[in-house]
Structures are given as C-alpha cells and as structure tokens.
Amino acid sequence: MDNKIGVGTGIGKIILIGEHAVVYGQPALAIPFPATKIKTTIRRKKGSITLNCFFHQGLLSNSPKKLVGLVSVIEQIVHSFNERLEDFSIDIESSIPPERGIGSSAAVAIATIRALYDYYNRPLTDDELFKWANVSEQIVHGNPSGIDMSIIIGETPLYYIKGKAFVPFTFKLDAYLIVADTGELGQTQAAVSSVRKLIESNPEEGKSLIKQLGVLTNRVKVSIEKKDVVKLGQSMTKAHSLLKKLGVSNSSLDRLVSVALDNEALGAKLTGGGRGGCIIALASTIQQADFICDKLLSNGAKNTWILDMELIRNGQ
Ligand code: MEV
C-alpha cells in the first residue's frame, strides 16, 4: 500500500489555423505536438496533499491563484470517488512551456486527471476525461471551445467545430512546421475576452474577421488535401494579419513572423491564444527549416522545434 502510485500523461497541441474563430463556431485545424509532454505522478504520502510543479512547490491548499482550475478538478474528482483529500503527493513534470498557446493548461489537467484515475484504479472514458478537463479549462479560460482538450485527449489531428462530432484529419505533407517560442507568457483569457469585446462593440468588423478566419481554415483544409504547401503558407500568413486585426498579436509575435517570412518561410502566424506565446512557420525543406530556426533564435526566439509534416499522425 505504501508504494501506491498513479501516473498520467498529456501532450502539447498546435493550432494550425482557426484559433479564436473556433470559439464562435468557425472550424479550426489543430495537430498534436508530442515533442512536448506533461507527466503527473501521484504517490501515497501521509498527511496533507502536496503539489510539486512549475508554479508551486508546497501544500495543494496553498497553490497560487493561477492553479485554481487544477486544484478544483483534483478536489472534485477525489470527492466523486468518496475518498479523503489527504495522504498523497502530486508531482508534475513538464516539457511544455507554460502559457505559450501550446496547450499546457489542458495538458496539465488531462495528465493529472489520468493520474488520479490510475491512482484510485478507476476506469476513465474519453467523455469523462473531457468533462473533468473542461471543469479546469472553464476556470482558466472562461469560454473554451474545447479544441485543446480534444486534441490532447485524442492525440490525432482534427478539423474541429465546437459542439460537433470530432473529424480526425490525418495527413502527409512534404513540408516542415517550425514552432518558435517568444518566451513571453501568452494571455489566452485576456485575448479571448478582448475578441468578445470587439465583437460586442463593433459587431460588423468583429464578425467579419471571425468569418474570414473560418473561410481560411476551410481553404487550408483543401490546400492540405491537395498537398499545396505554397497556398497553405499563404493562408497562414493571411490568418496572422486577421488575428492582428482582432487584437490578439503583439510586437514579439509580429517580429518572429516577419523574421520567418524574410527568410523564405512559405507562411507564418501566431498559434493559440496569442498576446505572447508561440508562432508557427512553414518551410519546404529541412535545410530551410533549420535556417529559419537559426534566424528566429538570433532574433529573439527562446526556443524552436521542427515537426516533419510527413509524420503528423496518431501517436507520432
Ligand atoms: C486556445 O488554444 C485557442 C483559442 O481559440 C481559445 C479556445 O478555442 O478555447 C484562443
């Protein structure tokens, strides 16, 4: 009994196109990002629950405000099992940089929910996992579309429309996707609420931008199906300019997008909530991708990753 343990994992996600518009019923395309991962380990340990993670090391009950979604879901799950809220420790190891638009909050929740179910030896369906992760995401983001949780749970590329059945979207493309981190914390909740305010104060402009992003997502889907990486890149860059008009970019994101485009990226845009966080850029060869990464790193990016788009599939 003393070495009782529960383990759960969750990977990162990348939104190719459609962020923000997806909150308003437009489609979005997103892919798993398994190069980044969260692992939660729960161990039996006498006394009050402790949490060891990037943002907090100490008693769970003393966690900072930004962890309130995670703490709430832990408490609700333990309560639903009719177990006592004590006698275990939670360790969260992460290679997903937090608050960068690549899904760390949903992945932390998902890894921890999986670990709790494993620890208490209960079966967990994907629907239950989604329901619990949504408890945390509602608190963290206010009005999540569900795209982050869906990608992280399913670990497969999706063409996603809020509230509709998931449409897996596996593909092979002769191209490379660069992810570059500005190193600045993104502000998904603030960005989502500023988009809502724009739509309320200027419905004509706001709704038109959202609709144009939806049109672009459908265009990207066709470009991917036709393996037209040039058009795919052009749509990504156009999406960035629409997101900028929506007010969710910032100078660091714009700068990295420009650096990528000045160095022959086929397209580039911010990814995720914006106002910090990461950009993505498309390159046609690995040499070009390496070159663009070097340029991004010497122009302020804190980290870069390269994804081979031939290999984007379930469990890459
Ligand atoms: C965040 O990763 C994506 C947003 O579209 C918000 C959401 O869909 O919940 C900005």
GROMACS .gro file of C-alpha atoms and ligand atoms in nm:
model
  326
    1MET     CA    1   0.000   0.000   0.000
    2ASP     CA    2   0.286   0.242   0.084
    3ASN     CA    3   0.425   0.248  -0.267
    4LYS     CA    4   0.085   0.305  -0.426
    5ILE     CA    5   0.134   0.520  -0.737
    6GLY     CA    6  -0.072   0.669  -1.021
    7VAL     CA    7   0.068   0.808  -1.346
    8GLY     CA    8  -0.090   1.013  -1.627
    9THR     CA    9   0.044   1.198  -1.930
   10GLY     CA   10  -0.071   1.469  -2.170
   11ILE     CA   11   0.096   1.611  -2.482
   12GLY     CA   12   0.104   1.963  -2.627
   13LYS     CA   13  -0.105   2.083  -2.922
   14ILE     CA   14  -0.057   2.323  -3.211
   15ILE     CA   15  -0.344   2.513  -3.372
   16LEU     CA   16  -0.260   2.536  -3.744
   17ILE     CA   17  -0.542   2.779  -3.813
   18GLY     CA   18  -0.876   2.892  -3.670
   19GLU     CA   19  -0.788   2.996  -3.313
   20HIS     CA   20  -1.032   3.248  -3.166
   21ALA     CA   21  -1.274   3.200  -3.458
   22VAL     CA   22  -1.334   2.846  -3.322
   23VAL     CA   23  -1.487   2.997  -3.007
   24TYR     CA   24  -1.761   3.144  -3.234
   25GLY     CA   25  -1.847   2.823  -3.419
   26GLN     CA   26  -1.598   2.852  -3.706
   27PRO     CA   27  -1.379   2.550  -3.790
   28ALA     CA   28  -1.017   2.516  -3.677
   29LEU     CA   29  -0.739   2.273  -3.762
   30ALA     CA   30  -0.506   2.151  -3.490
   31ILE     CA   31  -0.240   1.884  -3.453
   32PRO     CA   32  -0.082   1.704  -3.159
   33PHE     CA   33   0.262   1.825  -3.052
   34PRO     CA   34   0.416   1.520  -2.882
   35ALA     CA   35   0.764   1.679  -2.869
   36THR     CA   36   0.628   1.848  -2.558
   37LYS     CA   37   0.474   1.646  -2.275
   38ILE     CA   38   0.340   1.660  -1.921
   39LYS     CA   39   0.368   1.369  -1.677
   40THR     CA   40   0.181   1.368  -1.346
   41THR     CA   41   0.278   1.118  -1.078
   42ILE     CA   42   0.069   1.065  -0.764
   43ARG     CA   43   0.228   0.882  -0.473
   44ARG     CA   44   0.094   0.775  -0.138
   45LYS     CA   45   0.234   1.008   0.130
   46LYS     CA   46   0.096   1.057   0.480
   47GLY     CA   47  -0.056   1.396   0.560
   48SER     CA   48  -0.184   1.694   0.363
   49ILE     CA   49  -0.166   1.680  -0.016
   50THR     CA   50   0.147   1.839  -0.164
   51LEU     CA   51   0.194   1.969  -0.518
   52ASN     CA   52   0.528   1.998  -0.694
   53CYS     CA   53   0.508   2.177  -1.030
   54PHE     CA   54   0.648   2.473  -1.224
   55PHE     CA   55   0.427   2.728  -1.047
   56HIS     CA   56   0.419   2.584  -0.694
   57GLN     CA   57   0.604   2.358  -0.453
   58GLY     CA   58   0.415   2.304  -0.129
   59LEU     CA   59   0.072   2.228   0.009
   60LEU     CA   60  -0.201   2.191  -0.255
   61SER     CA   61  -0.419   2.414  -0.037
   62ASN     CA   62  -0.161   2.697  -0.069
   63SER     CA   63  -0.149   2.684  -0.450
   64PRO     CA   64  -0.139   3.019  -0.634
   65LYS     CA   65  -0.450   3.162  -0.799
   66LYS     CA   66  -0.345   3.055  -1.149
   67LEU     CA   67  -0.374   2.689  -1.038
   68VAL     CA   68  -0.729   2.725  -0.908
   69GLY     CA   69  -0.873   2.530  -1.206
   70LEU     CA   70  -0.638   2.237  -1.147
   71VAL     CA   71  -0.693   2.237  -0.769
   72SER     CA   72  -1.069   2.246  -0.816
   73VAL     CA   73  -1.071   1.949  -1.052
   74ILE     CA   74  -0.847   1.746  -0.818
   75GLU     CA   75  -1.079   1.816  -0.524
   76GLN     CA   76  -1.394   1.737  -0.722
   77ILE     CA   77  -1.255   1.406  -0.854
   78VAL     CA   78  -1.137   1.284  -0.513
   79HIS     CA   79  -1.474   1.385  -0.370
   80SER     CA   80  -1.657   1.197  -0.651
   81PHE     CA   81  -1.460   0.883  -0.554
   82ASN     CA   82  -1.572   0.924  -0.189
   83GLU     CA   83  -1.205   0.937  -0.089
   84ARG     CA   84  -1.037   1.169   0.161
   85LEU     CA   85  -0.849   1.475   0.041
   86GLU     CA   86  -0.518   1.374   0.201
   87ASP     CA   87  -0.235   1.124   0.206
   88PHE     CA   88  -0.085   1.173  -0.138
   89SER     CA   89   0.164   1.390  -0.325
   90ILE     CA   90   0.134   1.521  -0.681
   91ASP     CA   91   0.444   1.573  -0.898
   92ILE     CA   92   0.401   1.738  -1.237
   93GLU     CA   93   0.697   1.725  -1.478
   94SER     CA   94   0.661   1.925  -1.797
   95SER     CA   95   0.844   1.993  -2.119
   96ILE     CA   96   0.552   2.210  -2.238
   97PRO     CA   97   0.646   2.570  -2.170
   98PRO     CA   98   0.351   2.711  -1.972
   99GLU     CA   99   0.115   2.976  -2.109
  100ARG     CA  100   0.257   2.976  -2.463
  101GLY     CA  101  -0.053   2.874  -2.660
  102ILE     CA  102   0.056   2.512  -2.700
  103GLY     CA  103  -0.189   2.359  -2.459
  104SER     CA  104  -0.007   2.337  -2.128
  105SER     CA  105  -0.312   2.414  -1.910
  106ALA     CA  106  -0.530   2.149  -2.076
  107ALA     CA  107  -0.239   1.900  -2.082
  108VAL     CA  108  -0.167   1.951  -1.710
  109ALA     CA  109  -0.534   1.894  -1.628
  110ILE     CA  110  -0.555   1.587  -1.853
  111ALA     CA  111  -0.232   1.430  -1.720
  112THR     CA  112  -0.344   1.490  -1.362
  113ILE     CA  113  -0.698   1.355  -1.415
  114ARG     CA  114  -0.548   1.042  -1.576
  115ALA     CA  115  -0.305   1.006  -1.284
  116LEU     CA  116  -0.587   1.034  -1.026
  117TYR     CA  117  -0.797   0.770  -1.203
  118ASP     CA  118  -0.489   0.547  -1.225
  119TYR     CA  119  -0.406   0.603  -0.857
  120TYR     CA  120  -0.758   0.509  -0.747
  121ASN     CA  121  -0.776   0.233  -1.006
  122ARG     CA  122  -1.093   0.360  -1.176
  123PRO     CA  123  -1.178   0.325  -1.545
  124LEU     CA  124  -1.179   0.655  -1.734
  125THR     CA  125  -1.363   0.716  -2.061
  126ASP     CA  126  -1.266   0.996  -2.302
  127ASP     CA  127  -1.603   1.162  -2.235
  128GLU     CA  128  -1.537   1.171  -1.860
  129LEU     CA  129  -1.185   1.296  -1.921
  130PHE     CA  130  -1.323   1.577  -2.141
  131LYS     CA  131  -1.587   1.663  -1.880
  132TRP     CA  132  -1.331   1.691  -1.599
  133ALA     CA  133  -1.072   1.877  -1.809
  134ASN     CA  134  -1.348   2.121  -1.903
  135VAL     CA  135  -1.406   2.196  -1.533
  136SER     CA  136  -1.047   2.319  -1.513
  137GLU     CA  137  -1.043   2.492  -1.854
  138GLN     CA  138  -1.368   2.681  -1.780
  139ILE     CA  139  -1.197   2.831  -1.476
  140VAL     CA  140  -0.868   2.901  -1.658
  141HIS     CA  141  -1.008   3.032  -1.990
  142GLY     CA  142  -1.368   3.130  -1.923
  143ASN     CA  143  -1.519   3.008  -2.250
  144PRO     CA  144  -1.303   2.734  -2.405
  145SER     CA  145  -1.405   2.599  -2.745
  146GLY     CA  146  -1.283   2.253  -2.641
  147ILE     CA  147  -1.024   2.226  -2.919
  148ASP     CA  148  -0.724   2.199  -2.684
  149MET     CA  149  -0.880   1.920  -2.477
  150SER     CA  150  -0.997   1.730  -2.786
  151ILE     CA  151  -0.653   1.726  -2.947
  152ILE     CA  152  -0.474   1.635  -2.626
  153ILE     CA  153  -0.717   1.354  -2.542
  154GLY     CA  154  -0.733   1.209  -2.895
  155GLU     CA  155  -0.370   1.275  -2.995
  156THR     CA  156  -0.474   1.297  -3.359
  157PRO     CA  157  -0.504   1.597  -3.597
  158LEU     CA  158  -0.858   1.735  -3.601
  159TYR     CA  159  -1.080   1.953  -3.813
  160TYR     CA  160  -1.276   2.086  -3.519
  161ILE     CA  161  -1.607   2.269  -3.491
  162LYS     CA  162  -1.726   2.346  -3.137
  163GLY     CA  163  -2.007   2.117  -3.027
  164LYS     CA  164  -1.984   1.895  -3.339
  165ALA     CA  165  -1.854   1.539  -3.369
  166PHE     CA  166  -1.473   1.526  -3.398
  167VAL     CA  167  -1.343   1.490  -3.754
  168PRO     CA  168  -0.995   1.330  -3.745
  169PHE     CA  169  -0.780   1.479  -4.018
  170THR     CA  170  -0.468   1.274  -4.080
  171PHE     CA  171  -0.233   1.398  -4.350
  172LYS     CA  172   0.112   1.369  -4.501
  173LEU     CA  173   0.276   1.681  -4.638
  174ASP     CA  174   0.617   1.731  -4.786
  175ALA     CA  175   0.694   2.027  -4.559
  176TYR     CA  176   0.822   2.119  -4.213
  177LEU     CA  177   0.642   2.313  -3.946
  178ILE     CA  178   0.852   2.532  -3.719
  179VAL     CA  179   0.728   2.628  -3.375
  180ALA     CA  180   0.909   2.923  -3.217
  181ASP     CA  181   0.857   3.048  -2.863
  182THR     CA  182   0.875   3.423  -2.793
  183GLY     CA  183   0.944   3.330  -2.429
  184GLU     CA  184   0.662   3.564  -2.328
  185LEU     CA  185   0.363   3.431  -2.139
  186GLY     CA  186   0.057   3.430  -2.362
  187GLN     CA  187  -0.269   3.569  -2.229
  188THR     CA  188  -0.539   3.342  -2.365
  189GLN     CA  189  -0.812   3.452  -2.127
  190ALA     CA  190  -0.742   3.824  -2.185
  191ALA     CA  191  -0.718   3.768  -2.561
  192VAL     CA  192  -1.045   3.570  -2.573
  193SER     CA  193  -1.225   3.838  -2.373
  194SER     CA  194  -1.083   4.122  -2.587
  195VAL     CA  195  -1.215   3.946  -2.900
  196ARG     CA  196  -1.555   3.920  -2.733
  197LYS     CA  197  -1.546   4.292  -2.650
  198LEU     CA  198  -1.451   4.378  -3.010
  199ILE     CA  199  -1.745   4.173  -3.138
  200GLU     CA  200  -1.979   4.342  -2.891
  201SER     CA  201  -1.857   4.695  -2.961
  202ASN     CA  202  -1.809   4.660  -3.337
  203PRO     CA  203  -2.013   4.356  -3.447
  204GLU     CA  204  -1.973   4.424  -3.817
  205GLU     CA  205  -1.593   4.424  -3.811
  206GLY     CA  206  -1.557   4.157  -3.541
  207LYS     CA  207  -1.794   3.909  -3.706
  208SER     CA  208  -1.641   3.970  -4.048
  209LEU     CA  209  -1.288   3.891  -3.916
  210ILE     CA  210  -1.415   3.573  -3.749
  211LYS     CA  211  -1.590   3.466  -4.069
  212GLN     CA  212  -1.282   3.535  -4.281
  213LEU     CA  213  -1.076   3.316  -4.046
  214GLY     CA  214  -1.331   3.036  -4.091
  215VAL     CA  215  -1.307   3.070  -4.470
  216LEU     CA  216  -0.927   3.050  -4.444
  217THR     CA  217  -0.946   2.733  -4.231
  218ASN     CA  218  -1.156   2.564  -4.500
  219ARG     CA  219  -0.910   2.686  -4.763
  220VAL     CA  220  -0.620   2.539  -4.562
  221LYS     CA  221  -0.804   2.206  -4.538
  222VAL     CA  222  -0.831   2.196  -4.919
  223SER     CA  223  -0.465   2.302  -4.961
  224ILE     CA  224  -0.357   2.019  -4.730
  225GLU     CA  225  -0.573   1.766  -4.913
  226LYS     CA  226  -0.422   1.885  -5.245
  227LYS     CA  227  -0.075   1.893  -5.087
  228ASP     CA  228  -0.039   2.254  -5.197
  229VAL     CA  229   0.212   2.382  -4.941
  230VAL     CA  230   0.253   2.722  -5.112
  231LYS     CA  231  -0.119   2.802  -5.075
  232LEU     CA  232  -0.115   2.661  -4.722
  233GLY     CA  233   0.165   2.903  -4.631
  234GLN     CA  234  -0.015   3.198  -4.790
  235SER     CA  235  -0.330   3.124  -4.588
  236MET     CA  236  -0.126   3.103  -4.266
  237THR     CA  237   0.021   3.449  -4.327
  238LYS     CA  238  -0.321   3.591  -4.412
  239ALA     CA  239  -0.460   3.440  -4.089
  240HIS     CA  240  -0.189   3.619  -3.893
  241SER     CA  241  -0.293   3.953  -4.036
  242LEU     CA  242  -0.659   3.882  -3.945
  243LEU     CA  243  -0.558   3.778  -3.592
  244LYS     CA  244  -0.360   4.102  -3.567
  245LYS     CA  245  -0.672   4.297  -3.661
  246LEU     CA  246  -0.862   4.103  -3.394
  247GLY     CA  247  -0.606   4.242  -3.146
  248VAL     CA  248  -0.453   3.913  -3.031
  249SER     CA  249  -0.098   3.953  -3.162
  250ASN     CA  250   0.181   4.160  -3.009
  251SER     CA  251   0.514   4.305  -3.121
  252SER     CA  252   0.718   3.993  -3.032
  253LEU     CA  253   0.486   3.764  -3.228
  254ASP     CA  254   0.480   4.007  -3.524
  255ARG     CA  255   0.858   4.027  -3.517
  256LEU     CA  256   0.910   3.649  -3.527
  257VAL     CA  257   0.650   3.617  -3.805
  258SER     CA  258   0.842   3.881  -4.007
  259VAL     CA  259   1.176   3.712  -3.943
  260ALA     CA  260   1.035   3.379  -4.068
  261LEU     CA  261   0.882   3.540  -4.380
  262ASP     CA  262   1.200   3.742  -4.453
  263ASN     CA  263   1.390   3.413  -4.451
  264GLU     CA  264   1.176   3.233  -4.705
  265ALA     CA  265   0.917   3.068  -4.487
  266LEU     CA  266   0.616   2.975  -4.702
  267GLY     CA  267   0.392   3.129  -4.436
  268ALA     CA  268   0.386   3.220  -4.068
  269LYS     CA  269   0.138   3.311  -3.796
  270LEU     CA  270   0.084   3.315  -3.424
  271THR     CA  271  -0.062   2.997  -3.276
  272GLY     CA  272  -0.304   2.959  -2.984
  273GLY     CA  273  -0.442   3.238  -2.770
  274GLY     CA  274  -0.175   3.494  -2.867
  275ARG     CA  275  -0.050   3.811  -2.692
  276GLY     CA  276   0.272   3.621  -2.627
  277GLY     CA  277   0.344   3.252  -2.664
  278CYS     CA  278   0.443   3.093  -2.993
  279ILE     CA  279   0.440   3.136  -3.370
  280ILE     CA  280   0.440   2.865  -3.636
  281ALA     CA  281   0.609   2.889  -3.976
  282LEU     CA  282   0.611   2.659  -4.278
  283ALA     CA  283   0.926   2.553  -4.464
  284SER     CA  284   0.952   2.328  -4.769
  285THR     CA  285   1.281   2.154  -4.677
  286ILE     CA  286   1.454   2.057  -4.355
  287GLN     CA  287   1.755   2.273  -4.452
  288GLN     CA  288   1.528   2.572  -4.492
  289ALA     CA  289   1.357   2.492  -4.161
  290ASP     CA  290   1.695   2.473  -3.983
  291PHE     CA  291   1.799   2.803  -4.140
  292ILE     CA  292   1.475   2.976  -4.035
  293CYS     CA  293   1.512   2.840  -3.680
  294ASP     CA  294   1.866   2.984  -3.658
  295LYS     CA  295   1.735   3.322  -3.774
  296LEU     CA  296   1.444   3.308  -3.527
  297LEU     CA  297   1.678   3.219  -3.240
  298SER     CA  298   1.919   3.502  -3.325
  299ASN     CA  299   1.623   3.742  -3.341
  300GLY     CA  300   1.469   3.680  -3.003
  301ALA     CA  301   1.304   3.335  -3.010
  302LYS     CA  302   1.374   3.150  -2.685
  303ASN     CA  303   1.324   2.801  -2.830
  304THR     CA  304   1.228   2.636  -3.159
  305TRP     CA  305   1.100   2.294  -3.266
  306ILE     CA  306   1.064   2.141  -3.613
  307LEU     CA  307   0.781   1.900  -3.700
  308ASP     CA  308   0.805   1.682  -4.011
  309MET     CA  309   0.460   1.714  -4.169
  310GLU     CA  310   0.503   1.374  -4.336
  311LEU     CA  311   0.480   1.224  -3.988
  312ILE     CA  312   0.187   1.412  -3.835
  313ARG     CA  313  -0.041   1.130  -3.731
  314ASN     CA  314  -0.180   0.946  -3.436
  315GLY     CA  315   0.090   0.886  -3.175
  316GLN     CA  316   0.376   1.044  -3.374
  317MEV     C1  317  -0.655   2.848  -2.734
  317MEV     O1  318  -0.559   2.744  -2.751
  317MEV     C2  319  -0.742   2.858  -2.857
  317MEV     C3  320  -0.848   2.968  -2.851
  317MEV     O2  321  -0.920   2.959  -2.975
  317MEV     C4  322  -0.942   2.952  -2.734
  317MEV     C5  323  -1.030   2.828  -2.745
  317MEV     O3  324  -1.052   2.777  -2.854
  317MEV     O4  325  -1.080   2.784  -2.640
  317MEV     C6  326  -0.786   3.107  -2.845
   0.00000   0.00000   0.00000
